[in-house]
mmCIF file of C-alpha atoms in Angstrom:
data_model
loop_
_atom_site.group_PDB
_atom_site.id
_atom_site.type_symbol
_atom_site.label_atom_id
_atom_site.label_comp_id
_atom_site.label_asym_id
_atom_site.label_seq_id
_atom_site.Cartn_x
_atom_site.Cartn_y
_atom_site.Cartn_z
ATOM 1 C CA MET R 2 -22.560 4.998 -11.113
ATOM 2 C CA LEU R 3 -20.141 2.989 -8.994
ATOM 3 C CA HIS R 4 -18.720 -0.286 -10.171
ATOM 4 C CA GLU R 5 -19.785 -3.169 -7.975
ATOM 5 C CA GLU R 6 -16.336 -3.902 -6.610
ATOM 6 C CA ARG R 7 -13.934 -1.429 -5.100
ATOM 7 C CA VAL R 8 -10.400 -1.400 -6.501
ATOM 8 C CA ASP R 9 -8.222 -2.985 -3.826
ATOM 9 C CA TYR R 10 -4.989 -1.565 -2.415
ATOM 10 C CA LYS R 11 -2.792 -4.185 -4.065
ATOM 11 C CA THR R 12 -4.211 -3.394 -7.514
ATOM 12 C CA LEU R 13 -3.775 0.348 -6.997
ATOM 13 C CA LYS R 14 -0.137 -0.220 -6.019
ATOM 14 C CA SER R 15 0.381 -2.359 -9.095
ATOM 15 C CA TRP R 16 -1.015 0.378 -11.340
ATOM 16 C CA ALA R 17 1.121 3.018 -9.631
ATOM 17 C CA LEU R 18 4.289 0.941 -9.943
ATOM 18 C CA GLU R 19 3.607 0.263 -13.615
ATOM 19 C CA ALA R 20 3.220 3.997 -14.282
ATOM 20 C CA TYR R 21 6.306 4.693 -12.131
ATOM 21 C CA TYR R 22 8.360 2.196 -14.146
ATOM 22 C CA ASP R 23 7.202 3.762 -17.420
ATOM 23 C CA GLY R 24 7.996 7.236 -16.085
ATOM 24 C CA CYS R 25 11.493 6.212 -14.998
ATOM 25 C CA ARG R 26 12.162 4.598 -18.366
ATOM 26 C CA ASP R 27 10.598 7.261 -20.594
ATOM 27 C CA TYR R 28 11.483 10.429 -18.686
ATOM 28 C CA ALA R 29 14.351 9.851 -16.256
ATOM 29 C CA ILE R 30 16.478 7.499 -18.363
ATOM 30 C CA ALA R 31 15.455 8.322 -21.932
ATOM 31 C CA LYS R 32 15.256 12.093 -21.484
ATOM 32 C CA GLY R 33 17.306 12.766 -18.351
ATOM 33 C CA LEU R 34 14.430 14.555 -16.643
ATOM 34 C CA PRO R 35 14.302 14.913 -12.834
ATOM 35 C CA TYR R 36 12.351 12.791 -10.376
ATOM 36 C CA SER R 37 9.563 15.362 -10.218
ATOM 37 C CA HIS R 38 8.743 14.555 -13.853
ATOM 38 C CA VAL R 39 8.548 10.850 -13.091
ATOM 39 C CA MET R 40 6.116 11.471 -10.247
ATOM 40 C CA GLY R 41 4.194 13.934 -12.380
ATOM 41 C CA TYR R 42 3.774 11.181 -14.940
ATOM 42 C CA VAL R 43 2.466 8.762 -12.302
ATOM 43 C CA LEU R 44 0.004 11.311 -10.950
ATOM 44 C CA TYR R 45 -1.127 12.301 -14.445
ATOM 45 C CA ALA R 46 -1.815 8.671 -15.360
ATOM 46 C CA PHE R 47 -4.857 8.729 -13.055
ATOM 47 C CA GLU R 48 -5.541 12.452 -12.810
ATOM 48 C CA ASP R 49 -9.305 11.956 -12.959
ATOM 49 C CA GLY R 50 -9.170 9.926 -9.763
ATOM 50 C CA PHE R 51 -11.298 6.990 -8.794
ATOM 51 C CA GLU R 52 -14.956 6.463 -8.002
ATOM 52 C CA ARG R 53 -14.728 5.936 -4.263
ATOM 53 C CA PRO R 54 -13.194 8.176 -1.588
ATOM 54 C CA LEU R 55 -11.257 5.219 -0.136
ATOM 55 C CA GLU R 56 -9.692 4.461 -3.534
ATOM 56 C CA ASN R 57 -8.606 8.087 -3.862
ATOM 57 C CA LEU R 58 -7.130 8.087 -0.357
ATOM 58 C CA MET R 59 -5.226 4.884 -1.076
ATOM 59 C CA TRP R 60 -3.918 6.382 -4.327
ATOM 60 C CA GLU R 61 -2.648 9.457 -2.469
ATOM 61 C CA VAL R 62 -0.911 7.274 0.143
ATOM 62 C CA ILE R 63 0.748 5.145 -2.546
ATOM 63 C CA ASN R 64 2.018 8.201 -4.387
ATOM 64 C CA TYR R 65 3.197 9.854 -1.179
ATOM 65 C CA ILE R 66 5.282 6.768 -0.467
ATOM 66 C CA LEU R 67 6.610 6.736 -4.046
ATOM 67 C CA CYS R 68 7.788 10.318 -3.548
ATOM 68 C CA GLY R 69 10.119 8.750 -0.985
ATOM 69 C CA GLY R 70 11.359 12.117 0.237
ATOM 70 C CA TRP R 71 12.980 12.756 -3.160
ATOM 71 C CA PHE R 72 10.163 14.994 -4.402
ATOM 72 C CA GLN R 73 9.417 17.189 -1.403
ATOM 73 C CA GLU R 74 6.985 19.580 -3.102
ATOM 74 C CA GLY R 75 4.860 16.745 -4.426
ATOM 75 C CA GLY R 76 5.028 14.936 -1.106
ATOM 76 C CA GLU R 77 3.782 18.011 0.731
ATOM 77 C CA VAL R 78 0.812 18.353 -1.621
ATOM 78 C CA LEU R 79 -0.008 14.658 -1.299
ATOM 79 C CA TYR R 80 0.329 14.766 2.481
ATOM 80 C CA LYS R 81 -2.087 17.689 2.649
ATOM 81 C CA ARG R 82 -4.614 15.741 0.559
ATOM 82 C CA ILE R 83 -4.212 12.640 2.742
ATOM 83 C CA LYS R 84 -4.724 14.652 5.908
ATOM 84 C CA GLU R 85 -7.793 16.433 4.508
ATOM 85 C CA LYS R 86 -9.365 13.156 3.382
ATOM 86 C CA MET R 87 -8.710 11.472 6.714
ATOM 87 C CA GLU R 88 -10.160 14.418 8.611
ATOM 88 C CA SER R 89 -13.248 14.672 6.405
ATOM 89 C CA ASP R 90 -13.964 10.935 6.110
ATOM 90 C CA GLY R 91 -12.871 9.915 9.598
ATOM 91 C CA ILE R 92 -10.477 7.102 10.349
ATOM 92 C CA GLU R 93 -13.193 4.747 11.602
ATOM 93 C CA GLU R 94 -15.186 5.186 8.393
ATOM 94 C CA ILE R 95 -12.094 4.541 6.284
ATOM 95 C CA PHE R 96 -11.214 1.331 8.080
ATOM 96 C CA SER R 97 -14.785 0.041 8.114
ATOM 97 C CA GLU R 98 -14.395 -0.719 4.391
ATOM 98 C CA LEU R 99 -11.172 -2.698 4.831
ATOM 99 C CA THR R 100 -10.635 -6.233 6.065
ATOM 100 C CA GLY R 101 -7.874 -8.752 6.513
ATOM 101 C CA GLU R 102 -4.537 -8.374 4.798
ATOM 102 C CA GLU R 103 -5.587 -5.261 2.879
ATOM 103 C CA ARG R 104 -6.529 -3.511 6.123
ATOM 104 C CA GLU R 105 -3.236 -4.503 7.783
ATOM 105 C CA GLU R 106 -1.155 -3.357 4.823
ATOM 106 C CA PHE R 107 -2.916 -0.013 4.448
ATOM 107 C CA LEU R 108 -2.728 0.616 8.200
ATOM 108 C CA ARG R 109 0.997 -0.196 8.167
ATOM 109 C CA ASP R 110 1.553 2.331 5.378
ATOM 110 C CA LEU R 111 -0.443 4.998 7.209
ATOM 111 C CA LYS R 112 1.533 4.344 10.388
ATOM 112 C CA ILE R 113 4.808 4.763 8.493
ATOM 113 C CA ILE R 114 3.613 8.071 7.086
ATOM 114 C CA ASN R 115 2.401 9.088 10.538
ATOM 115 C CA SER R 116 5.663 8.126 12.252
ATOM 116 C CA GLU R 117 7.621 10.238 9.773
ATOM 117 C CA ALA R 118 6.571 13.326 11.718
ATOM 118 C CA ASN R 119 3.470 12.428 13.755
ATOM 119 C CA LYS R 120 1.456 14.166 11.092
ATOM 120 C CA PHE R 121 -2.028 12.811 11.672
ATOM 121 C CA PRO R 122 -3.703 10.664 14.303
ATOM 122 C CA ILE R 123 -4.538 7.026 13.862
ATOM 123 C CA SER R 124 -6.818 6.059 16.703
ATOM 124 C CA PRO R 125 -6.162 2.850 18.652
ATOM 125 C CA GLY R 126 -9.593 1.554 17.640
ATOM 126 C CA SER R 127 -8.490 1.471 14.007
ATOM 127 C CA GLN R 128 -5.639 -0.986 14.534
#
């Protein structure tokens, strides 16, 4: 059963950054482990995913951005998931659930990912 309200993009980013902070503190600094372990910690924190496809797509985008090019293997896996979700759900369907500032912010993040290597299309109608 779905909760009434969808988790918004800002909240998902907050959760990801909290897990990222903990991972940096507990693994990178305290144990000297590499960045891949920090990102593994972030991904593991919500390994069961979310209830809605849009929430899962947003989570993948957030984590792809957190990889920041420093964790190439993880970034490639996340990119593949993002692309598959966008192709299966359709960009128009994805953006139909978003409004206002949340829509603008998520679109900006997708455009940044897209401009990195023109990896997937964002149609003009979704802007």
